[in-house]
Amino acid sequence: MDVWDAVVVGAGVAGLVAARDLVQGGAEVLVLEARDRVGGRLLNDELPGGAPIEVGGQWVGPGQDRALALINALGLRTYPTYVDGEHIAEMGSFRSQYTGRIPRLNPLVLADIGQAQYRLDRLARQVAATDPWRAPRAEELDTQTFDTWLRKTAHTAGGRAFFRLVTEGVFSAEPEDMSALWAAFYVGGAGGLDALINTAGGAQQDRVVGGTQRIALGLAEQLGDRVVLDAPVTDIDWQTSGVRVVTRNGLTVRARRAVVAVPPPLAARIRFTPGLPGDRDQLVQRMPMGRVIKVNVAYDEPFWRHAGLSGQANSTDRPLGTVFDNTPFGGSPGVLVGFLEGRHADAGARMDLDARRAQVIDDLVGYFGPRAGNPLAYIERDWAEEEYSRGCYGAFAVPGTLTRFGPALRSPVGPLHWAGTETATNWAGYIDGAAESGHRVAGEVLPELS
Amino acid sequence: MDVWDAVVVGAGVAGLVAARDLVQGGAEVLVLEARDRVGGRLLNDELPGGAPIEVGGQWVGPGQDRALALINALGLRTYPTYVDGEHIAEMGSFRSQYTGRIPRLNPLVLADIGQAQYRLDRLARQVAATDPWRAPRAEELDTQTFDTWLRKTAHTAGGRAFFRLVTEGVFSAEPEDMSALWAAFYVGGAGGLDALINTAGGAQQDRVVGGTQRIALGLAEQLGDRVVLDAPVTDIDWQTSGVRVVTRNGLTVRARRAVVAVPPPLAARIRFTPGLPGDRDQLVQRMPMGRVIKVNVAYDEPFWRHAGLSGQANSTDRPLGTVFDNTPFGGSPGVLVGFLEGRHADAGARMDLDARRAQVIDDLVGYFGPRAGNPLAYIERDWAEEEYSRGCYGAFAVPGTLTRFGPALRSPVGPLHWAGTETATNWAGYIDGAAESGHRVAGEVLPELS
């Protein structure tokens, strides 16, 4: 092809959905992917015995209609995250085992969490998904960190610790890292905090048989040789009529439009000629990635189930603050997945592998007893070390960013269009948001081609 | 040279001072500069009649010992910023003309500003220049924006408007953009807020005859053909024993050590192989540049002086919030320099040149009367549009950054060393900080070469 209709940069879900929609609309499309694989932040690894296990994004849940439609269209199946039995919650030195949604806690703390969540959900409903920078209190919210907002809203030490844990679990960032407006936008885009943090009924409800990377693999299969791997884009020269995209290994692609489907801090590392407008450049300087080390630990069987435990555990004090049963479809081997998030990822990354592994196993023993000390396998992934992700789960906006530069998130610049889960209006940070952004950007580009 | 002792990336003051110190220490050094000129954020333009005028950084003041020593060593001279006569201050609809440091204001507002400045200065003294992340209240300060801190500290609307204006003037950013810990560190590194905002006795006290870019030009002259222009570094491959640096136009340089002397968001755009540790990468994702459009407006003479005005004007309401007499050494033509900073730069950049120019002139007429409406020349520079600066005056740390990633600002990674004014302990954002960082990094590298 001499001049493609569109070139897509990045073969994560956003880029692949965009490419598939464009192809379905009759366009000639090429996808350039930096890595030797598709999927971006979705990645399968292998457990002892060969079952697939996700070391990246892995859950879907109700309300994520675009992700679920995609899974369905690709002929993939979902299965529920294991939730039977009692969950473990450690708040400071207080440990409880509970069923349902709410741990047994000091009633004052419970009441505090309840009223703060009520206020957060109410705030989130006031922040429009499409233009949060126009919310009634946008300026007030964007001048403060989410931590500042939480300190004013939650009044007990336990309540504040709970919301720090939740922030780490949802954003793999600390409450002080992000704008309160971004936090409200993100909660609103999911339909409320419960939807973000729940397993059954929430964003962790279901898993994909064979692992979520199969979504990307399925899309890539449909696109066939339109997807070029090992092609890291370094330069995009552009003018109104089209683009010239150059990869590090010397491939040059001409196209009428470009879809950039990589996270904002990585989009900042592509050299555009002419340079992008100040608004767009300032935006991508101000949306850092969260930081997480994801750990899957395999055992010969899911022994916690026999003890009446669900495998779900949380702690405001342990580095491994959030754990779920991650046993694959089929039931073997038993797997616990845990997350070192935000500051815990910082500390974890500064350890050597042996020390980090020992700390993780120690936390699992603390939650589930001595049998957790004898794993079959320990599989970890530090996403901040990945050159083509540089963090997970997603990017967030720091204070002052959405109100000053928000529209630049999605506004095309000449022939350049922006996709990626961070550009979504709902579930911005999830597979669903990635799919939304892919559909949206294809809808922008197709009319330009006719 | 087959393998240089050190390659320096960036020929701003930081890189040039580092290179000169290294050469004086006996090292074989090559400096790679992306632009077709040296100086980075220091840049001379020309007034009608040929006198030089700075469109970038331009002042030096007491306490900036490294910058002053550099100017002296290069045989350059300074002269005082013109300050005779009355300054203009507009706070909301209230206009005053005053001499000395303090405008005539509502006494309640004056008292509020006084107590808040006292608190800020006291706080700044508690934050060590070398490791602000270890300050007694570091975590508390780094979980909030500077705006949040100011709202708790200044109690009148006038006081808050004053500190917003000051923040814009000092950082070309808004108070909500940065961590309160970064603000305190920055104020402390200057020795207090007065030192940052004052003309006589402060950071705007003196100017360099011939313009500040002569500092960079003088250093480059000493370095001779060791400085290579038009050589944008795209890739740095590194191992313990050395580096291989590649420029966009195909130059490849091998060296035992590399000094990266560009601002953090631009350092993030260099591709390192192997990739940098997560701490370093996360840091550079979280230090965006301020945004400023600097405007010099020339008149046949400095007419305001005849009216008993100093040319210094400030307004909490006008986009052009800060103005100084910027008449060059020699006294002709008359020049007023003004700044569109932070949100005012956003708005200004979204206008076309004619509208922006009209708005600037309108503000100058508002300050200085109708004669300001007939300029000889209008010279502007939007630093966020500059590919190899992407903002000014400097980068700042967003909340959560210094406490989580602060040490990565200066910690070498293998053969890679970090310079640039943002890595300074004092005057981080000024010529002085750039010089400090150049000296420091040369001191790191020289022992490694022996």
PDB file of C-alpha atoms in Angstrom, chain A residues 3-245:
ATOM      1  CA  VAL A   3      -0.821   5.467   1.251  1.00  0.00           C
ATOM      2  CA  TRP A   4      -2.999   3.701   3.822  1.00  0.00           C
ATOM      3  CA  ASP A   5      -6.294   5.176   4.878  1.00  0.00           C
ATOM      4  CA  ALA A   6      -5.268   4.968   8.516  1.00  0.00           C
ATOM      5  CA  VAL A   7      -2.288   3.860  10.536  1.00  0.00           C
ATOM      6  CA  VAL A   8      -2.912   2.796  14.118  1.00  0.00           C
ATOM      7  CA  VAL A   9      -0.116   3.130  16.670  1.00  0.00           C
ATOM      8  CA  GLY A  10      -0.426   0.491  19.367  1.00  0.00           C
ATOM      9  CA  ALA A  11      -2.070  -2.936  19.300  1.00  0.00           C
ATOM     10  CA  GLY A  12      -3.730  -2.852  22.681  1.00  0.00           C
ATOM     11  CA  VAL A  13      -7.492  -3.244  22.803  1.00  0.00           C
ATOM     12  CA  ALA A  14      -8.038   0.426  21.891  1.00  0.00           C
ATOM     13  CA  GLY A  15      -5.921   0.291  18.763  1.00  0.00           C
ATOM     14  CA  LEU A  16      -7.211  -3.110  17.686  1.00  0.00           C
ATOM     15  CA  VAL A  17     -10.865  -2.149  18.105  1.00  0.00           C
ATOM     16  CA  ALA A  18     -10.223   1.061  16.182  1.00  0.00           C
ATOM     17  CA  ALA A  19      -8.531  -0.889  13.404  1.00  0.00           C
ATOM     18  CA  ARG A  20     -11.283  -3.506  13.236  1.00  0.00           C
ATOM     19  CA  ASP A  21     -14.011  -0.846  13.090  1.00  0.00           C
ATOM     20  CA  LEU A  22     -12.106   1.008  10.398  1.00  0.00           C
ATOM     21  CA  VAL A  23     -11.675  -2.159   8.354  1.00  0.00           C
ATOM     22  CA  GLN A  24     -15.359  -2.934   8.765  1.00  0.00           C
ATOM     23  CA  GLY A  25     -16.033   0.575   7.485  1.00  0.00           C
ATOM     24  CA  GLY A  26     -14.064  -0.198   4.347  1.00  0.00           C
ATOM     25  CA  ALA A  27     -10.772   1.462   5.225  1.00  0.00           C
ATOM     26  CA  GLU A  28      -7.289   0.164   4.449  1.00  0.00           C
ATOM     27  CA  VAL A  29      -5.555   0.047   7.813  1.00  0.00           C
ATOM     28  CA  LEU A  30      -2.138  -0.826   9.199  1.00  0.00           C
ATOM     29  CA  VAL A  31      -1.447  -1.336  12.909  1.00  0.00           C
ATOM     30  CA  LEU A  32       2.087  -0.732  14.213  1.00  0.00           C
ATOM     31  CA  GLU A  33       2.899  -2.390  17.529  1.00  0.00           C
ATOM     32  CA  ALA A  34       6.144  -1.754  19.425  1.00  0.00           C
ATOM     33  CA  ARG A  35       6.231  -5.104  21.182  1.00  0.00           C
ATOM     34  CA  ASP A  36       6.578  -8.589  19.779  1.00  0.00           C
ATOM     35  CA  ARG A  37       2.997  -9.292  20.829  1.00  0.00           C
ATOM     36  CA  VAL A  38      -0.419  -7.649  20.857  1.00  0.00           C
ATOM     37  CA  GLY A  39      -2.459  -6.791  23.955  1.00  0.00           C
ATOM     38  CA  GLY A  40      -0.663  -3.888  25.586  1.00  0.00           C
ATOM     39  CA  ARG A  41      -1.557  -4.070  29.263  1.00  0.00           C
ATOM     40  CA  LEU A  42      -3.325  -7.418  28.674  1.00  0.00           C
ATOM     41  CA  LEU A  43      -0.877 -10.300  28.832  1.00  0.00           C
ATOM     42  CA  ASN A  44      -1.192 -14.013  29.476  1.00  0.00           C
ATOM     43  CA  ASP A  45       1.533 -16.051  31.118  1.00  0.00           C
ATOM     44  CA  GLU A  46       1.496 -19.763  31.872  1.00  0.00           C
ATOM     45  CA  LEU A  47       0.954 -21.617  35.138  1.00  0.00           C
ATOM     46  CA  PRO A  48       2.657 -24.880  36.063  1.00  0.00           C
ATOM     47  CA  GLY A  49       0.688 -27.403  34.016  1.00  0.00           C
ATOM     48  CA  GLY A  50       0.139 -24.967  31.175  1.00  0.00           C
ATOM     49  CA  ALA A  51      -3.052 -23.148  32.123  1.00  0.00           C
ATOM     50  CA  PRO A  52      -3.019 -19.475  31.133  1.00  0.00           C
ATOM     51  CA  ILE A  53      -2.851 -16.773  33.781  1.00  0.00           C
ATOM     52  CA  GLU A  54      -3.113 -13.021  33.360  1.00  0.00           C
ATOM     53  CA  VAL A  55      -0.189 -10.901  34.496  1.00  0.00           C
ATOM     54  CA  GLY A  56      -1.981  -7.753  33.297  1.00  0.00           C
ATOM     55  CA  GLY A  57      -5.610  -6.608  33.225  1.00  0.00           C
ATOM     56  CA  GLN A  58      -7.988  -9.454  33.823  1.00  0.00           C
ATOM     57  CA  TRP A  59     -11.539  -8.689  34.971  1.00  0.00           C
ATOM     58  CA  VAL A  60     -14.782  -7.578  33.417  1.00  0.00           C
ATOM     59  CA  GLY A  61     -18.048  -6.798  35.105  1.00  0.00           C
ATOM     60  CA  PRO A  62     -21.593  -5.524  34.705  1.00  0.00           C
ATOM     61  CA  GLY A  63     -21.946  -2.151  33.030  1.00  0.00           C
ATOM     62  CA  GLN A  64     -18.894  -2.774  30.892  1.00  0.00           C
ATOM     63  CA  ASP A  65     -21.103  -3.308  27.895  1.00  0.00           C
ATOM     64  CA  ARG A  66     -18.489  -2.650  25.255  1.00  0.00           C
ATOM     65  CA  ALA A  67     -16.004  -5.088  26.746  1.00  0.00           C
ATOM     66  CA  LEU A  68     -18.681  -7.737  27.177  1.00  0.00           C
ATOM     67  CA  ALA A  69     -19.932  -7.265  23.603  1.00  0.00           C
ATOM     68  CA  LEU A  70     -16.381  -7.610  22.355  1.00  0.00           C
ATOM     69  CA  ILE A  71     -15.826 -10.809  24.312  1.00  0.00           C
ATOM     70  CA  ASN A  72     -19.088 -12.169  22.993  1.00  0.00           C
ATOM     71  CA  ALA A  73     -18.378 -11.208  19.399  1.00  0.00           C
ATOM     72  CA  LEU A  74     -15.014 -12.964  19.571  1.00  0.00           C
ATOM     73  CA  GLY A  75     -16.662 -16.172  20.766  1.00  0.00           C
ATOM     74  CA  LEU A  76     -14.962 -15.995  24.152  1.00  0.00           C
ATOM     75  CA  ARG A  77     -16.659 -16.997  27.355  1.00  0.00           C
ATOM     76  CA  THR A  78     -16.541 -15.548  30.849  1.00  0.00           C
ATOM     77  CA  TYR A  79     -16.701 -17.250  34.205  1.00  0.00           C
ATOM     78  CA  PRO A  80     -17.213 -15.792  37.652  1.00  0.00           C
ATOM     79  CA  THR A  81     -14.360 -14.850  39.928  1.00  0.00           C
ATOM     80  CA  TYR A  82     -14.439 -17.272  42.875  1.00  0.00           C
ATOM     81  CA  VAL A  83     -16.138 -15.528  45.792  1.00  0.00           C
ATOM     82  CA  ASP A  84     -17.604 -18.297  47.972  1.00  0.00           C
ATOM     83  CA  GLY A  85     -16.697 -18.318  51.629  1.00  0.00           C
ATOM     84  CA  GLU A  86     -15.369 -15.661  53.918  1.00  0.00           C
ATOM     85  CA  HIS A  87     -13.241 -12.703  52.898  1.00  0.00           C
ATOM     86  CA  ILE A  88     -10.455 -11.433  55.120  1.00  0.00           C
ATOM     87  CA  ALA A  89     -10.107  -7.774  56.082  1.00  0.00           C
ATOM     88  CA  GLU A  90      -7.306  -6.384  58.207  1.00  0.00           C
ATOM     89  CA  MET A  91      -7.735  -2.807  59.331  1.00  0.00           C
ATOM     90  CA  GLY A  92      -4.676  -1.942  61.346  1.00  0.00           C
ATOM     91  CA  SER A  93      -4.298  -4.696  63.910  1.00  0.00           C
ATOM     92  CA  PHE A  94      -7.963  -5.672  63.697  1.00  0.00           C
ATOM     93  CA  ARG A  95      -8.723  -8.731  61.581  1.00  0.00           C
ATOM     94  CA  SER A  96     -12.176  -9.830  60.530  1.00  0.00           C
ATOM     95  CA  GLN A  97     -13.604 -12.555  58.337  1.00  0.00           C
ATOM     96  CA  TYR A  98     -16.859 -11.717  56.655  1.00  0.00           C
ATOM     97  CA  THR A  99     -19.217 -12.550  53.843  1.00  0.00           C
ATOM     98  CA  GLY A 100     -21.045 -10.119  51.613  1.00  0.00           C
ATOM     99  CA  ARG A 101     -19.733  -6.656  50.868  1.00  0.00           C
ATOM    100  CA  ILE A 102     -18.952  -5.149  54.241  1.00  0.00           C
ATOM    101  CA  PRO A 103     -16.288  -6.289  56.694  1.00  0.00           C
ATOM    102  CA  ARG A 104     -17.009  -6.285  60.405  1.00  0.00           C
ATOM    103  CA  LEU A 105     -15.468  -3.088  61.610  1.00  0.00           C
ATOM    104  CA  ASN A 106     -15.715  -0.606  64.415  1.00  0.00           C
ATOM    105  CA  PRO A 107     -19.212   0.885  63.934  1.00  0.00           C
ATOM    106  CA  LEU A 108     -17.855   4.425  63.974  1.00  0.00           C
ATOM    107  CA  VAL A 109     -15.462   3.580  61.165  1.00  0.00           C
ATOM    108  CA  LEU A 110     -18.193   1.812  59.227  1.00  0.00           C
ATOM    109  CA  ALA A 111     -20.465   4.827  59.552  1.00  0.00           C
ATOM    110  CA  ASP A 112     -17.635   7.115  58.479  1.00  0.00           C
ATOM    111  CA  ILE A 113     -16.879   5.005  55.417  1.00  0.00           C
ATOM    112  CA  GLY A 114     -20.580   4.940  54.581  1.00  0.00           C
ATOM    113  CA  GLN A 115     -21.064   8.688  54.695  1.00  0.00           C
ATOM    114  CA  ALA A 116     -17.819   9.374  52.809  1.00  0.00           C
ATOM    115  CA  GLN A 117     -18.755   6.895  50.095  1.00  0.00           C
ATOM    116  CA  TYR A 118     -22.189   8.505  49.871  1.00  0.00           C
ATOM    117  CA  ARG A 119     -20.536  11.885  49.340  1.00  0.00           C
ATOM    118  CA  LEU A 120     -18.074  10.536  46.796  1.00  0.00           C
ATOM    119  CA  ASP A 121     -20.813   8.840  44.795  1.00  0.00           C
ATOM    120  CA  ARG A 122     -22.956  11.970  44.889  1.00  0.00           C
ATOM    121  CA  LEU A 123     -20.012  14.073  43.743  1.00  0.00           C
ATOM    122  CA  ALA A 124     -19.216  11.600  40.982  1.00  0.00           C
ATOM    123  CA  ARG A 125     -22.750  11.876  39.614  1.00  0.00           C
ATOM    124  CA  GLN A 126     -22.268  15.651  39.249  1.00  0.00           C
ATOM    125  CA  VAL A 127     -19.203  15.184  37.061  1.00  0.00           C
ATOM    126  CA  ALA A 128     -20.171  14.540  33.467  1.00  0.00           C
ATOM    127  CA  ALA A 129     -18.313  11.706  31.783  1.00  0.00           C
ATOM    128  CA  THR A 130     -17.787  13.630  28.556  1.00  0.00           C
ATOM    129  CA  ASP A 131     -16.538  16.935  29.945  1.00  0.00           C
ATOM    130  CA  PRO A 132     -15.664  16.664  33.638  1.00  0.00           C
ATOM    131  CA  TRP A 133     -13.897  20.033  33.338  1.00  0.00           C
ATOM    132  CA  ARG A 134     -17.344  21.654  33.050  1.00  0.00           C
ATOM    133  CA  ALA A 135     -18.744  20.140  36.253  1.00  0.00           C
ATOM    134  CA  PRO A 136     -20.351  22.660  38.635  1.00  0.00           C
ATOM    135  CA  ARG A 137     -17.473  22.336  41.121  1.00  0.00           C
ATOM    136  CA  ALA A 138     -14.779  21.413  38.611  1.00  0.00           C
ATOM    137  CA  GLU A 139     -12.351  24.172  39.587  1.00  0.00           C
ATOM    138  CA  GLU A 140     -12.716  23.522  43.290  1.00  0.00           C
ATOM    139  CA  LEU A 141     -12.137  19.792  42.791  1.00  0.00           C
ATOM    140  CA  ASP A 142      -9.250  20.223  40.386  1.00  0.00           C
ATOM    141  CA  THR A 143      -7.308  22.542  42.692  1.00  0.00           C
ATOM    142  CA  GLN A 144      -6.961  19.797  45.293  1.00  0.00           C
ATOM    143  CA  THR A 145      -5.662  16.274  45.495  1.00  0.00           C
ATOM    144  CA  PHE A 146      -8.039  13.395  46.100  1.00  0.00           C
ATOM    145  CA  ASP A 147      -6.249  12.979  49.435  1.00  0.00           C
ATOM    146  CA  THR A 148      -7.161  16.511  50.469  1.00  0.00           C
ATOM    147  CA  TRP A 149     -10.779  15.834  49.574  1.00  0.00           C
ATOM    148  CA  LEU A 150     -10.754  12.557  51.504  1.00  0.00           C
ATOM    149  CA  ARG A 151      -9.259  14.191  54.611  1.00  0.00           C
ATOM    150  CA  LYS A 152     -12.112  16.675  54.636  1.00  0.00           C
ATOM    151  CA  THR A 153     -14.691  13.966  54.033  1.00  0.00           C
ATOM    152  CA  ALA A 154     -13.590  10.947  56.074  1.00  0.00           C
ATOM    153  CA  HIS A 155     -13.141  11.765  59.736  1.00  0.00           C
ATOM    154  CA  THR A 156     -11.769   8.582  61.309  1.00  0.00           C
ATOM    155  CA  ALA A 157      -8.285   7.168  60.909  1.00  0.00           C
ATOM    156  CA  GLY A 158      -9.866   3.866  59.892  1.00  0.00           C
ATOM    157  CA  GLY A 159     -12.033   5.540  57.286  1.00  0.00           C
ATOM    158  CA  ARG A 160      -9.065   7.318  55.770  1.00  0.00           C
ATOM    159  CA  ALA A 161      -7.016   4.129  55.734  1.00  0.00           C
ATOM    160  CA  PHE A 162      -9.879   2.385  53.980  1.00  0.00           C
ATOM    161  CA  PHE A 163     -10.021   4.998  51.221  1.00  0.00           C
ATOM    162  CA  ARG A 164      -6.247   4.922  50.770  1.00  0.00           C
ATOM    163  CA  LEU A 165      -6.452   1.161  50.320  1.00  0.00           C
ATOM    164  CA  VAL A 166      -9.327   1.557  47.875  1.00  0.00           C
ATOM    165  CA  THR A 167      -7.450   4.211  45.896  1.00  0.00           C
ATOM    166  CA  GLU A 168      -4.415   1.989  45.666  1.00  0.00           C
ATOM    167  CA  GLY A 169      -6.608  -0.913  44.588  1.00  0.00           C
ATOM    168  CA  VAL A 170      -8.514   1.021  41.937  1.00  0.00           C
ATOM    169  CA  PHE A 171      -5.822   3.344  40.566  1.00  0.00           C
ATOM    170  CA  SER A 172      -2.540   1.730  41.706  1.00  0.00           C
ATOM    171  CA  ALA A 173      -1.763   5.265  42.841  1.00  0.00           C
ATOM    172  CA  GLU A 174      -1.977   7.164  46.108  1.00  0.00           C
ATOM    173  CA  PRO A 175      -4.842   9.580  46.843  1.00  0.00           C
ATOM    174  CA  GLU A 176      -2.396  12.508  46.764  1.00  0.00           C
ATOM    175  CA  ASP A 177      -1.171  11.631  43.279  1.00  0.00           C
ATOM    176  CA  MET A 178      -4.328  12.632  41.479  1.00  0.00           C
ATOM    177  CA  SER A 179      -6.770  15.477  41.188  1.00  0.00           C
ATOM    178  CA  ALA A 180      -9.994  15.069  43.166  1.00  0.00           C
ATOM    179  CA  LEU A 181     -11.756  15.903  39.902  1.00  0.00           C
ATOM    180  CA  TRP A 182     -10.093  12.953  38.152  1.00  0.00           C
ATOM    181  CA  ALA A 183     -11.087  10.635  41.014  1.00  0.00           C
ATOM    182  CA  ALA A 184     -14.705  11.826  40.849  1.00  0.00           C
ATOM    183  CA  PHE A 185     -14.738  11.484  37.063  1.00  0.00           C
ATOM    184  CA  TYR A 186     -13.371   7.946  37.300  1.00  0.00           C
ATOM    185  CA  VAL A 187     -15.846   6.854  39.961  1.00  0.00           C
ATOM    186  CA  GLY A 188     -18.674   8.433  37.992  1.00  0.00           C
ATOM    187  CA  GLY A 189     -17.627   6.687  34.790  1.00  0.00           C
ATOM    188  CA  ALA A 190     -18.084   3.342  36.546  1.00  0.00           C
ATOM    189  CA  GLY A 191     -21.439   4.280  38.034  1.00  0.00           C
ATOM    190  CA  GLY A 192     -20.198   4.547  41.606  1.00  0.00           C
ATOM    191  CA  LEU A 193     -17.538   3.307  43.981  1.00  0.00           C
ATOM    192  CA  ASP A 194     -19.191  -0.057  44.625  1.00  0.00           C
ATOM    193  CA  ALA A 195     -19.005  -0.879  40.945  1.00  0.00           C
ATOM    194  CA  LEU A 196     -15.263  -0.231  41.024  1.00  0.00           C
ATOM    195  CA  ILE A 197     -14.415  -2.233  44.114  1.00  0.00           C
ATOM    196  CA  ASN A 198     -16.872  -5.107  44.127  1.00  0.00           C
ATOM    197  CA  THR A 199     -16.217  -8.588  42.899  1.00  0.00           C
ATOM    198  CA  ALA A 200     -19.741  -9.966  42.374  1.00  0.00           C
ATOM    199  CA  GLY A 201     -21.763  -7.092  40.906  1.00  0.00           C
ATOM    200  CA  GLY A 202     -18.661  -5.027  40.236  1.00  0.00           C
ATOM    201  CA  ALA A 203     -15.606  -4.608  38.052  1.00  0.00           C
ATOM    202  CA  GLN A 204     -13.969  -7.792  39.379  1.00  0.00           C
ATOM    203  CA  GLN A 205     -17.012 -10.019  38.802  1.00  0.00           C
ATOM    204  CA  ASP A 206     -15.973 -12.064  35.785  1.00  0.00           C
ATOM    205  CA  ARG A 207     -12.949 -13.468  34.056  1.00  0.00           C
ATOM    206  CA  VAL A 208     -12.337 -14.567  30.489  1.00  0.00           C
ATOM    207  CA  VAL A 209     -11.781 -18.242  29.810  1.00  0.00           C
ATOM    208  CA  GLY A 210      -8.256 -18.516  28.442  1.00  0.00           C
ATOM    209  CA  GLY A 211      -7.233 -15.136  29.809  1.00  0.00           C
ATOM    210  CA  THR A 212      -8.049 -11.585  28.743  1.00  0.00           C
ATOM    211  CA  GLN A 213      -5.194 -11.355  26.263  1.00  0.00           C
ATOM    212  CA  ARG A 214      -7.363 -13.569  24.069  1.00  0.00           C
ATOM    213  CA  ILE A 215      -9.483 -10.486  23.415  1.00  0.00           C
ATOM    214  CA  ALA A 216      -6.503  -8.810  21.783  1.00  0.00           C
ATOM    215  CA  LEU A 217      -5.351 -12.024  20.123  1.00  0.00           C
ATOM    216  CA  GLY A 218      -8.817 -12.545  18.668  1.00  0.00           C
ATOM    217  CA  LEU A 219      -8.962  -9.037  17.255  1.00  0.00           C
ATOM    218  CA  ALA A 220      -5.455  -9.367  15.857  1.00  0.00           C
ATOM    219  CA  GLU A 221      -6.386 -12.624  14.180  1.00  0.00           C
ATOM    220  CA  GLN A 222      -9.236 -10.875  12.381  1.00  0.00           C
ATOM    221  CA  LEU A 223      -6.862  -8.134  11.269  1.00  0.00           C
ATOM    222  CA  GLY A 224      -4.313 -10.624  10.007  1.00  0.00           C
ATOM    223  CA  ASP A 225      -1.224  -9.163   8.404  1.00  0.00           C
ATOM    224  CA  ARG A 226      -2.527  -5.654   8.958  1.00  0.00           C
ATOM    225  CA  VAL A 227      -0.845  -5.913  12.388  1.00  0.00           C
ATOM    226  CA  VAL A 228       2.917  -5.396  12.303  1.00  0.00           C
ATOM    227  CA  LEU A 229       4.798  -6.386  15.454  1.00  0.00           C
ATOM    228  CA  ASP A 230       8.244  -5.179  16.601  1.00  0.00           C
ATOM    229  CA  ALA A 231       7.551  -1.794  15.067  1.00  0.00           C
ATOM    230  CA  PRO A 232       8.037   0.910  17.735  1.00  0.00           C
ATOM    231  CA  VAL A 233       6.901   4.239  16.326  1.00  0.00           C
ATOM    232  CA  THR A 234       9.425   6.986  16.975  1.00  0.00           C
ATOM    233  CA  ASP A 235       8.297   9.758  14.618  1.00  0.00           C
ATOM    234  CA  ILE A 236       5.074  11.032  13.118  1.00  0.00           C
ATOM    235  CA  ASP A 237       5.361  13.786  10.533  1.00  0.00           C
ATOM    236  CA  TRP A 238       1.977  15.246   9.752  1.00  0.00           C
ATOM    237  CA  GLN A 239       0.077  17.789   7.704  1.00  0.00           C
ATOM    238  CA  THR A 240      -3.608  18.304   7.043  1.00  0.00           C
ATOM    239  CA  SER A 241      -3.664  15.749   4.265  1.00  0.00           C
ATOM    240  CA  GLY A 242      -1.923  12.915   6.060  1.00  0.00           C
ATOM    241  CA  VAL A 243       0.907  11.438   8.065  1.00  0.00           C
ATOM    242  CA  ARG A 244       4.254   9.780   7.627  1.00  0.00           C
ATOM    243  CA  VAL A 245       5.026   7.380  10.459  1.00  0.00           C
TER     244      VAL A 245
END
